[in-house]
PDB file of N, CA and C in Angstrom:
ATOM      1  N   MET A  10     -49.970  37.523 -33.568  1.00 95.00           N
ATOM      2  CA  MET A  10     -49.529  36.419 -32.733  1.00 95.00           C
ATOM      3  C   MET A  10     -49.989  36.689 -31.303  1.00 95.00           C
ATOM      4  N   ILE A  11     -50.571  35.678 -30.706  1.00 97.00           N
ATOM      5  CA  ILE A  11     -51.007  35.758 -29.310  1.00 97.00           C
ATOM      6  C   ILE A  11     -50.212  34.741 -28.509  1.00 97.00           C
ATOM      7  N   GLY A  12     -49.635  35.191 -27.415  1.00 98.00           N
ATOM      8  CA  GLY A  12     -48.939  34.304 -26.492  1.00 98.00           C
ATOM      9  C   GLY A  12     -49.687  34.263 -25.177  1.00 98.00           C
ATOM     10  N   TYR A  13     -49.902  33.072 -24.672  1.00 98.00           N
ATOM     11  CA  TYR A  13     -50.614  32.907 -23.403  1.00 98.00           C
ATOM     12  C   TYR A  13     -49.773  32.025 -22.489  1.00 98.00           C
ATOM     13  N   THR A  14     -49.516  32.515 -21.297  1.00 98.00           N
ATOM     14  CA  THR A  14     -48.767  31.750 -20.304  1.00 98.00           C
ATOM     15  C   THR A  14     -49.622  31.590 -19.062  1.00 98.00           C
ATOM     16  N   GLU A  15     -49.670  30.376 -18.544  1.00 98.00           N
ATOM     17  CA  GLU A  15     -50.356  30.126 -17.277  1.00 98.00           C
ATOM     18  C   GLU A  15     -49.329  29.609 -16.281  1.00 98.00           C
ATOM     19  N   CYS A  16     -49.255  30.266 -15.132  1.00 97.00           N
ATOM     20  CA  CYS A  16     -48.279  29.933 -14.094  1.00 97.00           C
ATOM     21  C   CYS A  16     -49.008  29.470 -12.847  1.00 97.00           C
ATOM     22  N   GLU A  17     -48.659  28.298 -12.374  1.00 97.00           N
ATOM     23  CA  GLU A  17     -49.117  27.885 -11.051  1.00 97.00           C
ATOM     24  C   GLU A  17     -48.081  28.376 -10.061  1.00 97.00           C
ATOM     25  N   CYS A  18     -48.550  28.976  -8.982  1.00 97.00           N
ATOM     26  CA  CYS A  18     -47.649  29.598  -8.010  1.00 97.00           C
ATOM     27  C   CYS A  18     -48.055  29.230  -6.593  1.00 97.00           C
ATOM     28  N   MET A  19     -47.084  29.354  -5.702  1.00 97.00           N
ATOM     29  CA  MET A  19     -47.316  29.160  -4.271  1.00 97.00           C
ATOM     30  C   MET A  19     -47.035  30.476  -3.556  1.00 97.00           C
ATOM     31  N   ILE A  20     -47.897  30.798  -2.600  1.00 96.00           N
ATOM     32  CA  ILE A  20     -47.703  31.966  -1.736  1.00 96.00           C
ATOM     33  C   ILE A  20     -47.606  31.402  -0.323  1.00 96.00           C
ATOM     34  N   TYR A  21     -46.392  31.101   0.097  1.00 92.00           N
ATOM     35  CA  TYR A  21     -46.181  30.359   1.340  1.00 92.00           C
ATOM     36  C   TYR A  21     -46.556  31.150   2.592  1.00 92.00           C
ATOM     37  N   ASP A  22     -46.402  32.458   2.579  1.00 90.00           N
ATOM     38  CA  ASP A  22     -46.658  33.258   3.776  1.00 90.00           C
ATOM     39  C   ASP A  22     -48.127  33.607   3.974  1.00 90.00           C
ATOM     40  N   ALA A  23     -48.981  33.281   3.021  1.00 92.00           N
ATOM     41  CA  ALA A  23     -50.403  33.591   3.152  1.00 92.00           C
ATOM     42  C   ALA A  23     -51.048  32.621   4.134  1.00 92.00           C
ATOM     43  N   SER A  24     -51.703  33.177   5.129  1.00 92.00           N
ATOM     44  CA  SER A  24     -52.382  32.327   6.109  1.00 92.00           C
ATOM     45  C   SER A  24     -53.898  32.416   5.984  1.00 92.00           C
ATOM     46  N   SER A  25     -54.370  33.155   4.979  1.00 95.00           N
ATOM     47  CA  SER A  25     -55.806  33.258   4.734  1.00 95.00           C
ATOM     48  C   SER A  25     -56.029  33.657   3.278  1.00 95.00           C
ATOM     49  N   LEU A  26     -57.263  33.502   2.813  1.00 95.00           N
ATOM     50  CA  LEU A  26     -57.596  33.930   1.457  1.00 95.00           C
ATOM     51  C   LEU A  26     -57.427  35.432   1.298  1.00 95.00           C
ATOM     52  N   LYS A  27     -57.717  36.173   2.354  1.00 95.00           N
ATOM     53  CA  LYS A  27     -57.580  37.632   2.314  1.00 95.00           C
ATOM     54  C   LYS A  27     -56.124  38.038   2.074  1.00 95.00           C
ATOM     55  N   GLU A  28     -55.196  37.392   2.750  1.00 95.00           N
ATOM     56  CA  GLU A  28     -53.773  37.691   2.556  1.00 95.00           C
ATOM     57  C   GLU A  28     -53.318  37.284   1.158  1.00 95.00           C
ATOM     58  N   LYS A  29     -53.782  36.132   0.692  1.00 96.00           N
ATOM     59  CA  LYS A  29     -53.426  35.675  -0.650  1.00 96.00           C
ATOM     60  C   LYS A  29     -53.907  36.668  -1.698  1.00 96.00           C
ATOM     61  N   ARG A  30     -55.145  37.113  -1.577  1.00 95.00           N
ATOM     62  CA  ARG A  30     -55.706  38.049  -2.554  1.00 95.00           C
ATOM     63  C   ARG A  30     -55.000  39.396  -2.519  1.00 95.00           C
ATOM     64  N   ALA A  31     -54.568  39.827  -1.336  1.00 96.00           N
ATOM     65  CA  ALA A  31     -53.826  41.091  -1.232  1.00 96.00           C
ATOM     66  C   ALA A  31     -52.495  40.995  -1.982  1.00 96.00           C
ATOM     67  N   VAL A  32     -51.788  39.882  -1.811  1.00 96.00           N
ATOM     68  CA  VAL A  32     -50.513  39.677  -2.509  1.00 96.00           C
ATOM     69  C   VAL A  32     -50.753  39.626  -4.018  1.00 96.00           C
ATOM     70  N   LEU A  33     -51.754  38.853  -4.444  1.00 96.00           N
ATOM     71  CA  LEU A  33     -52.046  38.722  -5.872  1.00 96.00           C
ATOM     72  C   LEU A  33     -52.458  40.046  -6.496  1.00 96.00           C
ATOM     73  N   GLN A  34     -53.310  40.796  -5.817  1.00 97.00           N
ATOM     74  CA  GLN A  34     -53.756  42.087  -6.342  1.00 97.00           C
ATOM     75  C   GLN A  34     -52.581  43.024  -6.553  1.00 97.00           C
ATOM     76  N   ARG A  35     -51.666  43.061  -5.591  1.00 97.00           N
ATOM     77  CA  ARG A  35     -50.498  43.935  -5.701  1.00 97.00           C
ATOM     78  C   ARG A  35     -49.639  43.530  -6.894  1.00 97.00           C
ATOM     79  N   ILE A  36     -49.386  42.233  -7.043  1.00 97.00           N
ATOM     80  CA  ILE A  36     -48.557  41.746  -8.148  1.00 97.00           C
ATOM     81  C   ILE A  36     -49.239  42.005  -9.493  1.00 97.00           C
ATOM     82  N   MET A  37     -50.528  41.708  -9.594  1.00 97.00           N
ATOM     83  CA  MET A  37     -51.231  41.890 -10.862  1.00 97.00           C
ATOM     84  C   MET A  37     -51.358  43.366 -11.234  1.00 97.00           C
ATOM     85  N   THR A  38     -51.620  44.232 -10.270  1.00 98.00           N
ATOM     86  CA  THR A  38     -51.731  45.662 -10.550  1.00 98.00           C
ATOM     87  C   THR A  38     -50.402  46.227 -11.027  1.00 98.00           C
ATOM     88  N   ARG A  39     -49.328  45.881 -10.351  1.00 98.00           N
ATOM     89  CA  ARG A  39     -48.006  46.373 -10.770  1.00 98.00           C
ATOM     90  C   ARG A  39     -47.621  45.838 -12.142  1.00 98.00           C
ATOM     91  N   THR A  40     -47.981  44.596 -12.424  1.00 98.00           N
ATOM     92  CA  THR A  40     -47.678  44.009 -13.732  1.00 98.00           C
ATOM     93  C   THR A  40     -48.451  44.729 -14.831  1.00 98.00           C
ATOM     94  N   ARG A  41     -49.737  45.003 -14.600  1.00 97.00           N
ATOM     95  CA  ARG A  41     -50.549  45.717 -15.593  1.00 97.00           C
ATOM     96  C   ARG A  41     -49.990  47.111 -15.874  1.00 97.00           C
ATOM     97  N   HIS A  42     -49.533  47.798 -14.832  1.00 97.00           N
ATOM     98  CA  HIS A  42     -49.015  49.153 -15.009  1.00 97.00           C
ATOM     99  C   HIS A  42     -47.660  49.168 -15.705  1.00 97.00           C
ATOM    100  N   LYS A  43     -46.851  48.150 -15.492  1.00 97.00           N
ATOM    101  CA  LYS A  43     -45.496  48.126 -16.047  1.00 97.00           C
ATOM    102  C   LYS A  43     -45.462  47.571 -17.475  1.00 97.00           C
ATOM    103  N   PHE A  44     -46.346  46.634 -17.790  1.00 97.00           N
ATOM    104  CA  PHE A  44     -46.338  45.965 -19.092  1.00 97.00           C
ATOM    105  C   PHE A  44     -47.707  46.082 -19.752  1.00 97.00           C
ATOM    106  N   ASN A  45     -47.726  45.964 -21.068  1.00 93.00           N
ATOM    107  CA  ASN A  45     -48.974  46.002 -21.815  1.00 93.00           C
ATOM    108  C   ASN A  45     -49.490  44.570 -21.982  1.00 93.00           C
ATOM    109  N   VAL A  46     -49.986  43.985 -20.890  1.00 96.00           N
ATOM    110  CA  VAL A  46     -50.453  42.598 -20.887  1.00 96.00           C
ATOM    111  C   VAL A  46     -51.802  42.503 -20.180  1.00 96.00           C
ATOM    112  N   THR A  47     -52.455  41.386 -20.408  1.00 97.00           N
ATOM    113  CA  THR A  47     -53.653  41.038 -19.654  1.00 97.00           C
ATOM    114  C   THR A  47     -53.248  39.965 -18.656  1.00 97.00           C
ATOM    115  N   ILE A  48     -53.634  40.153 -17.394  1.00 98.00           N
ATOM    116  CA  ILE A  48     -53.258  39.201 -16.349  1.00 98.00           C
ATOM    117  C   ILE A  48     -54.449  38.993 -15.420  1.00 98.00           C
ATOM    118  N   ALA A  49     -54.685  37.741 -15.024  1.00 98.00           N
ATOM    119  CA  ALA A  49     -55.809  37.430 -14.141  1.00 98.00           C
ATOM    120  C   ALA A  49     -55.539  36.130 -13.392  1.00 98.00           C
ATOM    121  N   GLU A  50     -56.207  35.986 -12.245  1.00 97.00           N
ATOM    122  CA  GLU A  50     -56.153  34.721 -11.507  1.00 97.00           C
ATOM    123  C   GLU A  50     -57.087  33.745 -12.210  1.00 97.00           C
ATOM    124  N   MET A  51     -56.573  32.564 -12.565  1.00 96.00           N
ATOM    125  CA  MET A  51     -57.331  31.622 -13.369  1.00 96.00           C
ATOM    126  C   MET A  51     -57.921  30.454 -12.581  1.00 96.00           C
ATOM    127  N   ASP A  52     -57.281  30.052 -11.505  1.00 95.00           N
ATOM    128  CA  ASP A  52     -57.722  28.853 -10.799  1.00 95.00           C
ATOM    129  C   ASP A  52     -57.313  28.946  -9.337  1.00 95.00           C
ATOM    130  N   TYR A  53     -57.808  28.052  -8.542  1.00 95.00           N
ATOM    131  CA  TYR A  53     -57.500  27.945  -7.112  1.00 95.00           C
ATOM    132  C   TYR A  53     -57.932  29.193  -6.330  1.00 95.00           C
ATOM    133  N   GLN A  54     -59.061  29.785  -6.699  1.00 93.00           N
ATOM    134  CA  GLN A  54     -59.533  30.976  -5.999  1.00 93.00           C
ATOM    135  C   GLN A  54     -59.853  30.707  -4.532  1.00 93.00           C
ATOM    136  N   ASP A  55     -60.201  29.487  -4.190  1.00 93.00           N
ATOM    137  CA  ASP A  55     -60.574  29.170  -2.810  1.00 93.00           C
ATOM    138  C   ASP A  55     -59.490  28.411  -2.057  1.00 93.00           C
ATOM    139  N   THR A  56     -58.287  28.377  -2.598  1.00 93.00           N
ATOM    140  CA  THR A  56     -57.149  27.744  -1.931  1.00 93.00           C
ATOM    141  C   THR A  56     -56.208  28.846  -1.488  1.00 93.00           C
ATOM    142  N   TRP A  57     -55.829  28.884  -0.224  1.00 89.00           N
ATOM    143  CA  TRP A  57     -55.164  30.063   0.314  1.00 89.00           C
ATOM    144  C   TRP A  57     -53.666  30.145   0.107  1.00 89.00           C
ATOM    145  N   GLN A  58     -52.986  29.089  -0.337  1.00 94.00           N
ATOM    146  CA  GLN A  58     -51.554  29.205  -0.609  1.00 94.00           C
ATOM    147  C   GLN A  58     -51.202  28.907  -2.062  1.00 94.00           C
ATOM    148  N   ARG A  59     -52.169  28.533  -2.840  1.00 96.00           N
ATOM    149  CA  ARG A  59     -51.913  28.136  -4.226  1.00 96.00           C
ATOM    150  C   ARG A  59     -52.732  29.017  -5.157  1.00 96.00           C
ATOM    151  N   THR A  60     -52.149  29.343  -6.317  1.00 97.00           N
ATOM    152  CA  THR A  60     -52.873  30.141  -7.302  1.00 97.00           C
ATOM    153  C   THR A  60     -52.409  29.798  -8.708  1.00 97.00           C
ATOM    154  N   SER A  61     -53.184  30.197  -9.668  1.00 97.00           N
ATOM    155  CA  SER A  61     -52.820  30.058 -11.071  1.00 97.00           C
ATOM    156  C   SER A  61     -53.078  31.405 -11.739  1.00 97.00           C
ATOM    157  N   ILE A  62     -52.046  31.947 -12.386  1.00 98.00           N
ATOM    158  CA  ILE A  62     -52.133  33.259 -13.013  1.00 98.00           C
ATOM    159  C   ILE A  62     -52.030  33.082 -14.521  1.00 98.00           C
ATOM    160  N   GLY A  63     -52.952  33.703 -15.268  1.00 98.00           N
ATOM    161  CA  GLY A  63     -52.910  33.683 -16.723  1.00 98.00           C
ATOM    162  C   GLY A  63     -52.443  35.028 -17.250  1.00 98.00           C
ATOM    163  N   ILE A  64     -51.535  35.003 -18.230  1.00 98.00           N
ATOM    164  CA  ILE A  64     -50.978  36.221 -18.812  1.00 98.00           C
ATOM    165  C   ILE A  64     -51.086  36.103 -20.326  1.00 98.00           C
ATOM    166  N   ALA A  65     -51.641  37.130 -20.986  1.00 98.00           N
ATOM    167  CA  ALA A  65     -51.770  37.124 -22.443  1.00 98.00           C
ATOM    168  C   ALA A  65     -51.102  38.360 -23.036  1.00 98.00           C
ATOM    169  N   VAL A  66     -50.409  38.148 -24.166  1.00 98.00           N
ATOM    170  CA  VAL A  66     -49.731  39.224 -24.888  1.00 98.00           C
ATOM    171  C   VAL A  66     -50.072  39.083 -26.368  1.00 98.00           C
ATOM    172  N   ILE A  67     -50.324  40.212 -27.023  1.00 97.00           N
ATOM    173  CA  ILE A  67     -50.610  40.216 -28.459  1.00 97.00           C
ATOM    174  C   ILE A  67     -49.594  41.117 -29.147  1.00 97.00           C
ATOM    175  N   SER A  68     -49.022  40.630 -30.245  1.00 96.00           N
ATOM    176  CA  SER A  68     -48.074  41.419 -31.036  1.00 96.00           C
ATOM    177  C   SER A  68     -48.036  40.849 -32.449  1.00 96.00           C
ATOM    178  N   SER A  69     -47.394  41.575 -33.348  1.00 95.00           N
ATOM    179  CA  SER A  69     -47.321  41.111 -34.739  1.00 95.00           C
ATOM    180  C   SER A  69     -46.254  40.038 -34.942  1.00 95.00           C
ATOM    181  N   SER A  70     -45.297  39.920 -34.011  1.00 95.00           N
ATOM    182  CA  SER A  70     -44.255  38.904 -34.175  1.00 95.00           C
ATOM    183  C   SER A  70     -44.141  38.023 -32.938  1.00 95.00           C
ATOM    184  N   ARG A  71     -43.838  36.772 -33.186  1.00 96.00           N
ATOM    185  CA  ARG A  71     -43.694  35.816 -32.083  1.00 96.00           C
ATOM    186  C   ARG A  71     -42.499  36.169 -31.200  1.00 96.00           C
ATOM    187  N   VAL A  72     -41.426  36.665 -31.792  1.00 96.00           N
ATOM    188  CA  VAL A  72     -40.231  37.032 -31.027  1.00 96.00           C
ATOM    189  C   VAL A  72     -40.566  38.117 -30.007  1.00 96.00           C
ATOM    190  N   GLN A  73     -41.333  39.114 -30.432  1.00 97.00           N
ATOM    191  CA  GLN A  73     -41.717  40.194 -29.522  1.00 97.00           C
ATOM    192  C   GLN A  73     -42.597  39.668 -28.385  1.00 97.00           C
ATOM    193  N   VAL A  74     -43.517  38.766 -28.700  1.00 97.00           N
ATOM    194  CA  VAL A  74     -44.382  38.177 -27.673  1.00 97.00           C
ATOM    195  C   VAL A  74     -43.549  37.377 -26.675  1.00 97.00           C
ATOM    196  N   GLU A  75     -42.604  36.580 -27.177  1.00 97.00           N
ATOM    197  CA  GLU A  75     -41.742  35.791 -26.289  1.00 97.00           C
ATOM    198  C   GLU A  75     -40.939  36.686 -25.348  1.00 97.00           C
ATOM    199  N   LYS A  76     -40.379  37.774 -25.885  1.00 97.00           N
ATOM    200  CA  LYS A  76     -39.601  38.700 -25.058  1.00 97.00           C
ATOM    201  C   LYS A  76     -40.465  39.330 -23.968  1.00 97.00           C
ATOM    202  N   GLU A  77     -41.665  39.754 -24.346  1.00 97.00           N
ATOM    203  CA  GLU A  77     -42.546  40.407 -23.372  1.00 97.00           C
ATOM    204  C   GLU A  77     -42.985  39.423 -22.288  1.00 97.00           C
ATOM    205  N   LEU A  78     -43.338  38.209 -22.669  1.00 98.00           N
ATOM    206  CA  LEU A  78     -43.726  37.209 -21.673  1.00 98.00           C
ATOM    207  C   LEU A  78     -42.564  36.892 -20.739  1.00 98.00           C
ATOM    208  N   GLN A  79     -41.359  36.805 -21.277  1.00 98.00           N
ATOM    209  CA  GLN A  79     -40.192  36.528 -20.439  1.00 98.00           C
ATOM    210  C   GLN A  79     -39.934  37.668 -19.461  1.00 98.00           C
ATOM    211  N   ARG A  80     -40.107  38.907 -19.924  1.00 98.00           N
ATOM    212  CA  ARG A  80     -39.939  40.063 -19.034  1.00 98.00           C
ATOM    213  C   ARG A  80     -40.983  40.047 -17.917  1.00 98.00           C
ATOM    214  N   VAL A  81     -42.225  39.695 -18.257  1.00 98.00           N
ATOM    215  CA  VAL A  81     -43.289  39.630 -17.249  1.00 98.00           C
ATOM    216  C   VAL A  81     -42.994  38.533 -16.231  1.00 98.00           C
ATOM    217  N   LEU A  82     -42.568  37.362 -16.689  1.00 98.00           N
ATOM    218  CA  LEU A  82     -42.257  36.266 -15.767  1.00 98.00           C
ATOM    219  C   LEU A  82     -41.085  36.627 -14.857  1.00 98.00           C
ATOM    220  N   SER A  83     -40.090  37.302 -15.390  1.00 98.00           N
ATOM    221  CA  SER A  83     -38.963  37.752 -14.558  1.00 98.00           C
ATOM    222  C   SER A  83     -39.428  38.763 -13.520  1.00 98.00           C
ATOM    223  N   PHE A  84     -40.346  39.635 -13.918  1.00 98.00           N
ATOM    224  CA  PHE A  84     -40.897  40.621 -12.985  1.00 98.00           C
ATOM    225  C   PHE A  84     -41.665  39.927 -11.859  1.00 98.00           C
ATOM    226  N   ILE A  85     -42.484  38.944 -12.200  1.00 97.00           N
ATOM    227  CA  ILE A  85     -43.236  38.202 -11.180  1.00 97.00           C
ATOM    228  C   ILE A  85     -42.274  37.463 -10.254  1.00 97.00           C
ATOM    229  N   ASP A  86     -41.208  36.904 -10.814  1.00 97.00           N
ATOM    230  CA  ASP A  86     -40.205  36.204  -9.999  1.00 97.00           C
ATOM    231  C   ASP A  86     -39.481  37.138  -9.038  1.00 97.00           C
ATOM    232  N   SER A  87     -39.500  38.428  -9.302  1.00 97.00           N
ATOM    233  CA  SER A  87     -38.803  39.380  -8.429  1.00 97.00           C
ATOM    234  C   SER A  87     -39.539  39.615  -7.109  1.00 97.00           C
ATOM    235  N   PHE A  88     -40.783  39.158  -7.009  1.00 96.00           N
ATOM    236  CA  PHE A  88     -41.540  39.293  -5.763  1.00 96.00           C
ATOM    237  C   PHE A  88     -41.181  38.119  -4.848  1.00 96.00           C
ATOM    238  N   PRO A  89     -40.640  38.382  -3.663  1.00 96.00           N
ATOM    239  CA  PRO A  89     -40.192  37.284  -2.795  1.00 96.00           C
ATOM    240  C   PRO A  89     -41.332  36.459  -2.202  1.00 96.00           C
ATOM    241  N   GLU A  90     -42.541  37.005  -2.155  1.00 95.00           N
ATOM    242  CA  GLU A  90     -43.641  36.298  -1.503  1.00 95.00           C
ATOM    243  C   GLU A  90     -44.341  35.269  -2.393  1.00 95.00           C
ATOM    244  N   ILE A  91     -43.967  35.196  -3.676  1.00 96.00           N
ATOM    245  CA  ILE A  91     -44.613  34.252  -4.578  1.00 96.00           C
ATOM    246  C   ILE A  91     -43.547  33.425  -5.295  1.00 96.00           C
ATOM    247  N   GLU A  92     -43.857  32.137  -5.511  1.00 96.00           N
ATOM    248  CA  GLU A  92     -42.914  31.250  -6.201  1.00 96.00           C
ATOM    249  C   GLU A  92     -43.643  30.525  -7.322  1.00 96.00           C
ATOM    250  N   ARG A  93     -43.120  30.644  -8.548  1.00 97.00           N
ATOM    251  CA  ARG A  93     -43.692  29.915  -9.678  1.00 97.00           C
ATOM    252  C   ARG A  93     -43.292  28.453  -9.575  1.00 97.00           C
ATOM    253  N   THR A  94     -44.258  27.546  -9.760  1.00 96.00           N
ATOM    254  CA  THR A  94     -43.951  26.123  -9.707  1.00 96.00           C
ATOM    255  C   THR A  94     -44.079  25.462 -11.078  1.00 96.00           C
ATOM    256  N   ILE A  95     -45.124  25.785 -11.813  1.00 97.00           N
ATOM    257  CA  ILE A  95     -45.355  25.218 -13.146  1.00 97.00           C
ATOM    258  C   ILE A  95     -45.710  26.360 -14.093  1.00 97.00           C
ATOM    259  N   THR A  96     -45.073  26.391 -15.259  1.00 98.00           N
ATOM    260  CA  THR A  96     -45.361  27.426 -16.253  1.00 98.00           C
ATOM    261  C   THR A  96     -45.600  26.757 -17.600  1.00 98.00           C
ATOM    262  N   LYS A  97     -46.748  27.072 -18.217  1.00 98.00           N
ATOM    263  CA  LYS A  97     -47.097  26.532 -19.534  1.00 98.00           C
ATOM    264  C   LYS A  97     -47.361  27.698 -20.480  1.00 98.00           C
ATOM    265  N   THR A  98     -46.848  27.607 -21.704  1.00 97.00           N
ATOM    266  CA  THR A  98     -47.043  28.666 -22.693  1.00 97.00           C
ATOM    267  C   THR A  98     -47.694  28.078 -23.940  1.00 97.00           C
ATOM    268  N   GLU A  99     -48.662  28.829 -24.492  1.00 97.00           N
ATOM    269  CA  GLU A  99     -49.347  28.426 -25.720  1.00 97.00           C
ATOM    270  C   GLU A  99     -49.296  29.578 -26.713  1.00 97.00           C
ATOM    271  N   TRP A 100     -49.341  29.232 -28.002  1.00 95.00           N
ATOM    272  CA  TRP A 100     -49.301  30.225 -29.075  1.00 95.00           C
ATOM    273  C   TRP A 100     -50.532  30.076 -29.950  1.00 95.00           C
ATOM    274  N   PHE A 101     -51.103  31.210 -30.321  1.00 94.00           N
ATOM    275  CA  PHE A 101     -52.291  31.209 -31.193  1.00 94.00           C
ATOM    276  C   PHE A 101     -52.056  32.135 -32.373  1.00 94.00           C
TER     277      PHE A 101
END
């Protein structure tokens, strides 16, 4: 079972692409180290306050994938500098 979640997020305090990328890199690196997931910026690379993050998890059961994705989303929500606005999940 593969679970894929795409989150559109806002980084309100970013005043440049450089600041946005620094925030995203920190969040993505910490997420990769804490969880066994694939995470990447998917869209809005040239927009300085908006981003889209893709997260993929693979496991033998859908329940395990759902739990892991929920833990990752809660972890991302714990960062005060980023706010999730739209979250879509797909199953393969």
